[in-house]
mmCIF file of N, CA and C in Angstrom:
data_model
loop_
_atom_site.group_PDB
_atom_site.id
_atom_site.type_symbol
_atom_site.label_atom_id
_atom_site.label_comp_id
_atom_site.label_asym_id
_atom_site.label_seq_id
_atom_site.Cartn_x
_atom_site.Cartn_y
_atom_site.Cartn_z
ATOM 1 N N MET A 1 11.233 91.464 -67.477
ATOM 2 C CA MET A 1 10.269 91.836 -68.223
ATOM 3 C C MET A 1 9.081 92.357 -67.101
ATOM 4 N N ALA A 2 8.810 93.666 -67.292
ATOM 5 C CA ALA A 2 8.129 94.416 -66.816
ATOM 6 C C ALA A 2 6.589 94.095 -67.071
ATOM 7 N N MET A 3 5.758 94.242 -65.935
ATOM 8 C CA MET A 3 4.520 93.994 -66.411
ATOM 9 C C MET A 3 3.875 95.314 -66.385
ATOM 10 N N ALA A 4 2.362 95.398 -67.354
ATOM 11 C CA ALA A 4 1.942 96.533 -67.413
ATOM 12 C C ALA A 4 0.906 96.478 -66.257
ATOM 13 N N VAL A 5 0.371 97.413 -65.495
ATOM 14 C CA VAL A 5 -0.835 97.977 -64.654
ATOM 15 C C VAL A 5 -1.663 98.540 -65.138
ATOM 16 N N THR A 6 -2.913 97.872 -64.992
ATOM 17 C CA THR A 6 -3.871 98.265 -65.433
ATOM 18 C C THR A 6 -4.772 99.304 -64.634
ATOM 19 N N ALA A 7 -5.402 100.444 -65.094
ATOM 20 C CA ALA A 7 -6.153 101.437 -64.134
ATOM 21 C C ALA A 7 -6.855 101.068 -63.443
ATOM 22 N N GLN A 8 -7.389 99.427 -63.470
ATOM 23 C CA GLN A 8 -8.334 99.017 -62.109
ATOM 24 C C GLN A 8 -7.379 98.428 -61.285
ATOM 25 N N GLN A 9 -6.287 97.838 -61.488
ATOM 26 C CA GLN A 9 -5.266 97.664 -60.379
ATOM 27 C C GLN A 9 -4.574 98.593 -59.895
ATOM 28 N N LYS A 10 -4.520 100.058 -60.199
ATOM 29 C CA LYS A 10 -4.190 100.910 -59.465
ATOM 30 C C LYS A 10 -5.114 101.514 -58.682
ATOM 31 N N GLN A 11 -6.462 101.696 -58.856
ATOM 32 C CA GLN A 11 -7.208 102.014 -58.198
ATOM 33 C C GLN A 11 -7.598 101.011 -56.888
ATOM 34 N N LYS A 12 -7.753 99.832 -57.178
ATOM 35 C CA LYS A 12 -7.716 99.048 -56.088
ATOM 36 C C LYS A 12 -6.335 99.197 -55.400
ATOM 37 N N ALA A 13 -5.118 99.195 -55.759
ATOM 38 C CA ALA A 13 -3.816 99.351 -54.514
ATOM 39 C C ALA A 13 -4.204 100.863 -53.829
ATOM 40 N N VAL A 14 -5.041 101.615 -54.707
ATOM 41 C CA VAL A 14 -4.984 103.217 -53.985
ATOM 42 C C VAL A 14 -6.031 102.559 -52.885
ATOM 43 N N LYS A 15 -7.142 101.838 -53.011
ATOM 44 C CA LYS A 15 -8.461 101.951 -52.252
ATOM 45 C C LYS A 15 -7.834 101.069 -50.897
ATOM 46 N N ASP A 16 -6.911 100.041 -51.504
ATOM 47 C CA ASP A 16 -6.594 98.979 -50.152
ATOM 48 C C ASP A 16 -6.086 99.953 -49.136
ATOM 49 N N THR A 17 -5.177 100.762 -49.308
ATOM 50 C CA THR A 17 -4.454 101.580 -48.422
ATOM 51 C C THR A 17 -5.339 102.639 -47.488
ATOM 52 N N LEU A 18 -6.466 102.754 -48.167
ATOM 53 C CA LEU A 18 -7.184 103.725 -47.243
ATOM 54 C C LEU A 18 -8.209 102.740 -46.340
ATOM 55 N N PRO A 19 -7.939 103.339 -44.659
ATOM 56 C CA PRO A 19 -8.798 102.507 -43.683
ATOM 57 C C PRO A 19 -10.669 102.786 -44.208
ATOM 58 N N ALA A 20 -10.826 101.355 -44.087
ATOM 59 C CA ALA A 20 -12.216 101.151 -44.511
ATOM 60 C C ALA A 20 -13.170 102.066 -43.630
ATOM 61 N N LYS A 21 -14.151 102.564 -44.783
ATOM 62 C CA LYS A 21 -15.663 103.123 -44.204
ATOM 63 C C LYS A 21 -14.764 104.527 -43.588
ATOM 64 N N GLN A 22 -14.051 105.369 -44.337
ATOM 65 C CA GLN A 22 -13.454 106.809 -43.886
ATOM 66 C C GLN A 22 -14.045 107.324 -45.110
ATOM 67 N N SER A 23 -14.868 108.684 -44.581
ATOM 68 C CA SER A 23 -14.597 109.419 -45.552
ATOM 69 C C SER A 23 -14.621 110.729 -45.171
ATOM 70 N N ILE A 24 -14.454 111.531 -45.707
ATOM 71 C CA ILE A 24 -13.894 113.375 -45.107
ATOM 72 C C ILE A 24 -15.329 113.766 -44.288
ATOM 73 N N TYR A 25 -16.313 113.583 -44.461
ATOM 74 C CA TYR A 25 -17.722 113.559 -44.263
ATOM 75 C C TYR A 25 -18.202 112.508 -43.114
ATOM 76 N N ASN A 26 -17.949 112.635 -41.696
ATOM 77 C CA ASN A 26 -18.156 111.717 -40.527
ATOM 78 C C ASN A 26 -19.083 112.198 -39.676
ATOM 79 N N PRO A 27 -20.513 111.844 -39.692
ATOM 80 C CA PRO A 27 -21.183 112.831 -38.641
ATOM 81 C C PRO A 27 -21.216 112.327 -37.279
ATOM 82 N N ASN A 28 -20.548 110.966 -37.099
ATOM 83 C CA ASN A 28 -20.013 110.565 -35.817
ATOM 84 C C ASN A 28 -19.412 111.434 -35.057
ATOM 85 N N ALA A 29 -18.270 111.899 -36.119
ATOM 86 C CA ALA A 29 -17.339 112.648 -35.504
ATOM 87 C C ALA A 29 -17.568 114.199 -35.043
ATOM 88 N N ILE A 30 -18.202 114.357 -35.793
ATOM 89 C CA ILE A 30 -19.480 115.506 -35.706
ATOM 90 C C ILE A 30 -19.683 115.517 -34.265
ATOM 91 N N LYS A 31 -20.597 114.472 -34.019
ATOM 92 C CA LYS A 31 -21.639 114.694 -32.961
ATOM 93 C C LYS A 31 -20.464 114.546 -31.697
ATOM 94 N N LYS A 32 -19.378 113.723 -32.218
ATOM 95 C CA LYS A 32 -18.675 113.617 -30.557
ATOM 96 C C LYS A 32 -17.907 114.930 -30.197
ATOM 97 N N THR A 33 -17.704 115.717 -31.471
ATOM 98 C CA THR A 33 -17.110 117.119 -30.752
ATOM 99 C C THR A 33 -17.904 117.859 -30.328
ATOM 100 N N LYS A 34 -19.619 117.632 -30.658
ATOM 101 C CA LYS A 34 -20.402 118.724 -30.094
ATOM 102 C C LYS A 34 -20.546 118.373 -28.787
ATOM 103 N N THR A 35 -20.558 117.133 -28.658
ATOM 104 C CA THR A 35 -21.113 116.761 -26.921
ATOM 105 C C THR A 35 -19.672 116.825 -26.126
ATOM 106 N N THR A 36 -18.398 116.981 -26.392
ATOM 107 C CA THR A 36 -17.349 117.003 -25.845
ATOM 108 C C THR A 36 -16.887 118.181 -25.113
ATOM 109 N N ARG A 37 -17.077 118.319 -24.049
ATOM 110 C CA ARG A 37 -16.797 119.572 -23.277
ATOM 111 C C ARG A 37 -15.689 119.375 -21.721
ATOM 112 N N SER A 38 -15.366 120.156 -21.426
ATOM 113 C CA SER A 38 -14.471 120.056 -20.324
ATOM 114 C C SER A 38 -15.293 119.802 -18.949
ATOM 115 N N PRO A 39 -14.785 118.894 -18.069
ATOM 116 C CA PRO A 39 -15.679 118.424 -17.252
ATOM 117 C C PRO A 39 -16.124 119.960 -15.960
ATOM 118 N N GLU A 40 -15.139 120.561 -16.071
ATOM 119 C CA GLU A 40 -15.142 121.778 -15.176
ATOM 120 C C GLU A 40 -16.184 122.758 -15.843
ATOM 121 N N ALA A 41 -16.086 122.854 -17.020
ATOM 122 C CA ALA A 41 -17.416 123.518 -17.397
ATOM 123 C C ALA A 41 -19.013 122.817 -17.394
ATOM 124 N N GLU A 42 -18.917 121.638 -17.422
ATOM 125 C CA GLU A 42 -19.813 121.023 -17.047
ATOM 126 C C GLU A 42 -20.318 120.592 -15.651
ATOM 127 N N ILE A 43 -19.595 120.743 -14.960
ATOM 128 C CA ILE A 43 -20.120 121.147 -13.458
ATOM 129 C C ILE A 43 -20.428 122.233 -13.286
ATOM 130 N N THR A 44 -19.827 122.987 -13.582
ATOM 131 C CA THR A 44 -19.884 124.603 -13.397
ATOM 132 C C THR A 44 -21.508 124.680 -13.921
ATOM 133 N N GLU A 45 -21.722 124.083 -14.889
ATOM 134 C CA GLU A 45 -23.117 124.454 -15.533
ATOM 135 C C GLU A 45 -23.820 124.092 -14.642
ATOM 136 N N LYS A 46 -23.874 123.002 -14.239
ATOM 137 C CA LYS A 46 -24.863 121.777 -13.165
ATOM 138 C C LYS A 46 -25.345 122.684 -12.090
ATOM 139 N N LEU A 47 -23.847 123.180 -11.053
ATOM 140 C CA LEU A 47 -24.255 123.645 -9.984
ATOM 141 C C LEU A 47 -24.923 124.898 -10.267
ATOM 142 N N ASN A 48 -24.549 125.814 -11.413
ATOM 143 C CA ASN A 48 -25.559 126.805 -11.753
ATOM 144 C C ASN A 48 -26.759 126.654 -11.515
ATOM 145 N N ASN A 49 -27.087 126.080 -12.439
ATOM 146 C CA ASN A 49 -28.614 125.467 -12.342
ATOM 147 C C ASN A 49 -29.287 125.149 -11.200
ATOM 148 N N LEU A 50 -28.599 124.472 -10.592
ATOM 149 C CA LEU A 50 -28.900 123.484 -9.123
ATOM 150 C C LEU A 50 -29.130 124.917 -8.381
ATOM 151 N N VAL A 51 -28.512 125.642 -8.044
ATOM 152 C CA VAL A 51 -28.233 127.126 -7.181
ATOM 153 C C VAL A 51 -29.666 127.954 -7.769
ATOM 154 N N SER A 52 -29.626 128.270 -9.037
ATOM 155 C CA SER A 52 -30.849 128.968 -9.782
ATOM 156 C C SER A 52 -32.224 128.427 -9.614
ATOM 157 N N ALA A 53 -32.161 127.439 -9.165
ATOM 158 C CA ALA A 53 -33.774 126.484 -9.048
ATOM 159 C C ALA A 53 -34.165 126.667 -7.981
ATOM 160 N N TYR A 54 -33.214 127.229 -6.981
ATOM 161 C CA TYR A 54 -33.646 127.510 -5.462
ATOM 162 C C TYR A 54 -33.731 129.247 -5.269
ATOM 163 N N ILE A 55 -33.713 130.077 -6.480
ATOM 164 C CA ILE A 55 -33.968 131.356 -6.262
ATOM 165 C C ILE A 55 -34.797 132.129 -5.530
ATOM 166 N N ASN A 56 -35.840 131.591 -5.531
ATOM 167 C CA ASN A 56 -36.902 132.014 -4.743
ATOM 168 C C ASN A 56 -37.223 131.424 -3.458
ATOM 169 N N LYS A 57 -36.253 130.228 -3.237
ATOM 170 C CA LYS A 57 -36.579 129.777 -1.867
ATOM 171 C C LYS A 57 -36.172 130.424 -0.845
ATOM 172 N N PRO A 58 -36.528 130.487 0.383
ATOM 173 C CA PRO A 58 -36.092 131.184 1.620
ATOM 174 C C PRO A 58 -35.096 131.172 1.987
ATOM 175 N N ASN A 59 -34.312 131.707 2.506
ATOM 176 C CA ASN A 59 -32.417 131.613 2.794
ATOM 177 C C ASN A 59 -32.759 131.048 4.047
ATOM 178 N N THR A 60 -32.995 129.976 4.295
ATOM 179 C CA THR A 60 -33.433 128.915 5.151
ATOM 180 C C THR A 60 -32.003 127.768 5.516
ATOM 181 N N GLN A 61 -31.574 127.334 6.962
ATOM 182 C CA GLN A 61 -31.018 126.125 6.720
ATOM 183 C C GLN A 61 -31.465 125.165 5.913
ATOM 184 N N ALA A 62 -32.614 124.820 6.081
ATOM 185 C CA ALA A 62 -33.098 123.394 5.402
ATOM 186 C C ALA A 62 -32.850 123.962 4.000
ATOM 187 N N THR A 63 -33.100 124.802 3.249
ATOM 188 C CA THR A 63 -32.611 125.176 1.989
ATOM 189 C C THR A 63 -31.507 125.110 1.439
ATOM 190 N N TRP A 64 -30.689 125.312 2.339
ATOM 191 C CA TRP A 64 -29.021 124.874 2.098
ATOM 192 C C TRP A 64 -28.715 123.737 2.153
ATOM 193 N N THR A 65 -29.161 123.029 3.114
ATOM 194 C CA THR A 65 -29.467 121.613 3.418
ATOM 195 C C THR A 65 -29.367 121.161 1.969
ATOM 196 N N GLN A 66 -30.420 121.428 1.401
ATOM 197 C CA GLN A 66 -30.845 120.603 0.298
ATOM 198 C C GLN A 66 -30.060 121.160 -0.718
ATOM 199 N N ILE A 67 -29.403 121.872 -0.862
ATOM 200 C CA ILE A 67 -28.711 122.505 -2.180
ATOM 201 C C ILE A 67 -27.262 121.874 -2.294
ATOM 202 N N LYS A 68 -26.942 121.720 -0.719
ATOM 203 C CA LYS A 68 -25.374 120.982 -0.198
ATOM 204 C C LYS A 68 -25.767 119.328 -0.491
ATOM 205 N N GLY A 69 -26.983 118.455 -0.382
ATOM 206 C CA GLY A 69 -27.016 117.604 -0.691
ATOM 207 C C GLY A 69 -27.076 117.151 -2.002
ATOM 208 N N GLU A 70 -27.682 117.850 -3.088
ATOM 209 C CA GLU A 70 -28.078 117.621 -4.577
ATOM 210 C C GLU A 70 -26.592 118.078 -5.106
ATOM 211 N N ALA A 71 -25.943 119.201 -4.822
ATOM 212 C CA ALA A 71 -24.442 119.421 -4.818
ATOM 213 C C ALA A 71 -23.356 118.215 -4.707
ATOM 214 N N GLN A 72 -23.749 117.395 -3.671
ATOM 215 C CA GLN A 72 -22.470 116.433 -3.280
ATOM 216 C C GLN A 72 -23.288 115.145 -4.094
ATOM 217 N N THR A 73 -24.244 115.171 -4.592
ATOM 218 C CA THR A 73 -24.596 114.149 -5.516
ATOM 219 C C THR A 73 -24.170 114.400 -6.780
ATOM 220 N N ILE A 74 -24.209 114.943 -7.394
ATOM 221 C CA ILE A 74 -23.587 115.598 -8.961
ATOM 222 C C ILE A 74 -22.137 115.532 -8.978
ATOM 223 N N LEU A 75 -21.591 115.971 -7.631
ATOM 224 C CA LEU A 75 -19.921 115.775 -7.494
ATOM 225 C C LEU A 75 -19.484 114.606 -7.517
ATOM 226 N N LEU A 76 -20.177 113.490 -6.709
ATOM 227 C CA LEU A 76 -20.043 112.362 -6.545
ATOM 228 C C LEU A 76 -20.358 111.619 -7.589
ATOM 229 N N GLY A 77 -21.156 111.872 -8.499
ATOM 230 C CA GLY A 77 -21.441 111.328 -9.738
ATOM 231 C C GLY A 77 -20.181 111.183 -10.731
ATOM 232 N N TYR A 78 -19.838 112.502 -10.728
ATOM 233 C CA TYR A 78 -18.396 112.733 -11.431
ATOM 234 C C TYR A 78 -17.264 111.841 -10.978
ATOM 235 N N PHE A 79 -17.321 112.139 -9.927
ATOM 236 C CA PHE A 79 -16.123 111.316 -8.900
ATOM 237 C C PHE A 79 -16.184 109.898 -9.257
ATOM 238 N N ARG A 80 -17.288 109.069 -9.075
ATOM 239 C CA ARG A 80 -17.560 107.645 -9.498
ATOM 240 C C ARG A 80 -17.272 107.659 -10.797
ATOM 241 N N LYS A 81 -18.034 108.311 -11.910
ATOM 242 C CA LYS A 81 -18.061 108.228 -13.569
ATOM 243 C C LYS A 81 -16.295 108.185 -13.843
ATOM 244 N N ASN A 82 -15.355 108.828 -12.903
ATOM 245 C CA ASN A 82 -14.086 109.295 -13.721
ATOM 246 C C ASN A 82 -12.995 108.385 -12.928
ATOM 247 N N GLY A 83 -13.577 107.591 -11.997
ATOM 248 C CA GLY A 83 -13.260 106.532 -11.313
ATOM 249 C C GLY A 83 -12.603 105.391 -11.800
ATOM 250 N N GLU A 84 -13.684 105.168 -12.884
ATOM 251 C CA GLU A 84 -13.899 103.761 -13.390
ATOM 252 C C GLU A 84 -13.039 103.395 -14.386
#
């Protein structure tokens, strides 16, 4: 004997197969794609910003030592972050 399936039972069956709390619009997914960049692009941007901050400084050994130290700090930070 075949049992009749009601419309509510069909909706529940479909709803139970969908992942919980998933919708077409997910603001968290959009936020993640906006912040995701390649490490190379991020590092290049930071180093360019670093060098441009010293554009009006004198071209001396002390200036280059400061730039080198800050660049090493940036690169070491990325190295440690990716090593975890």
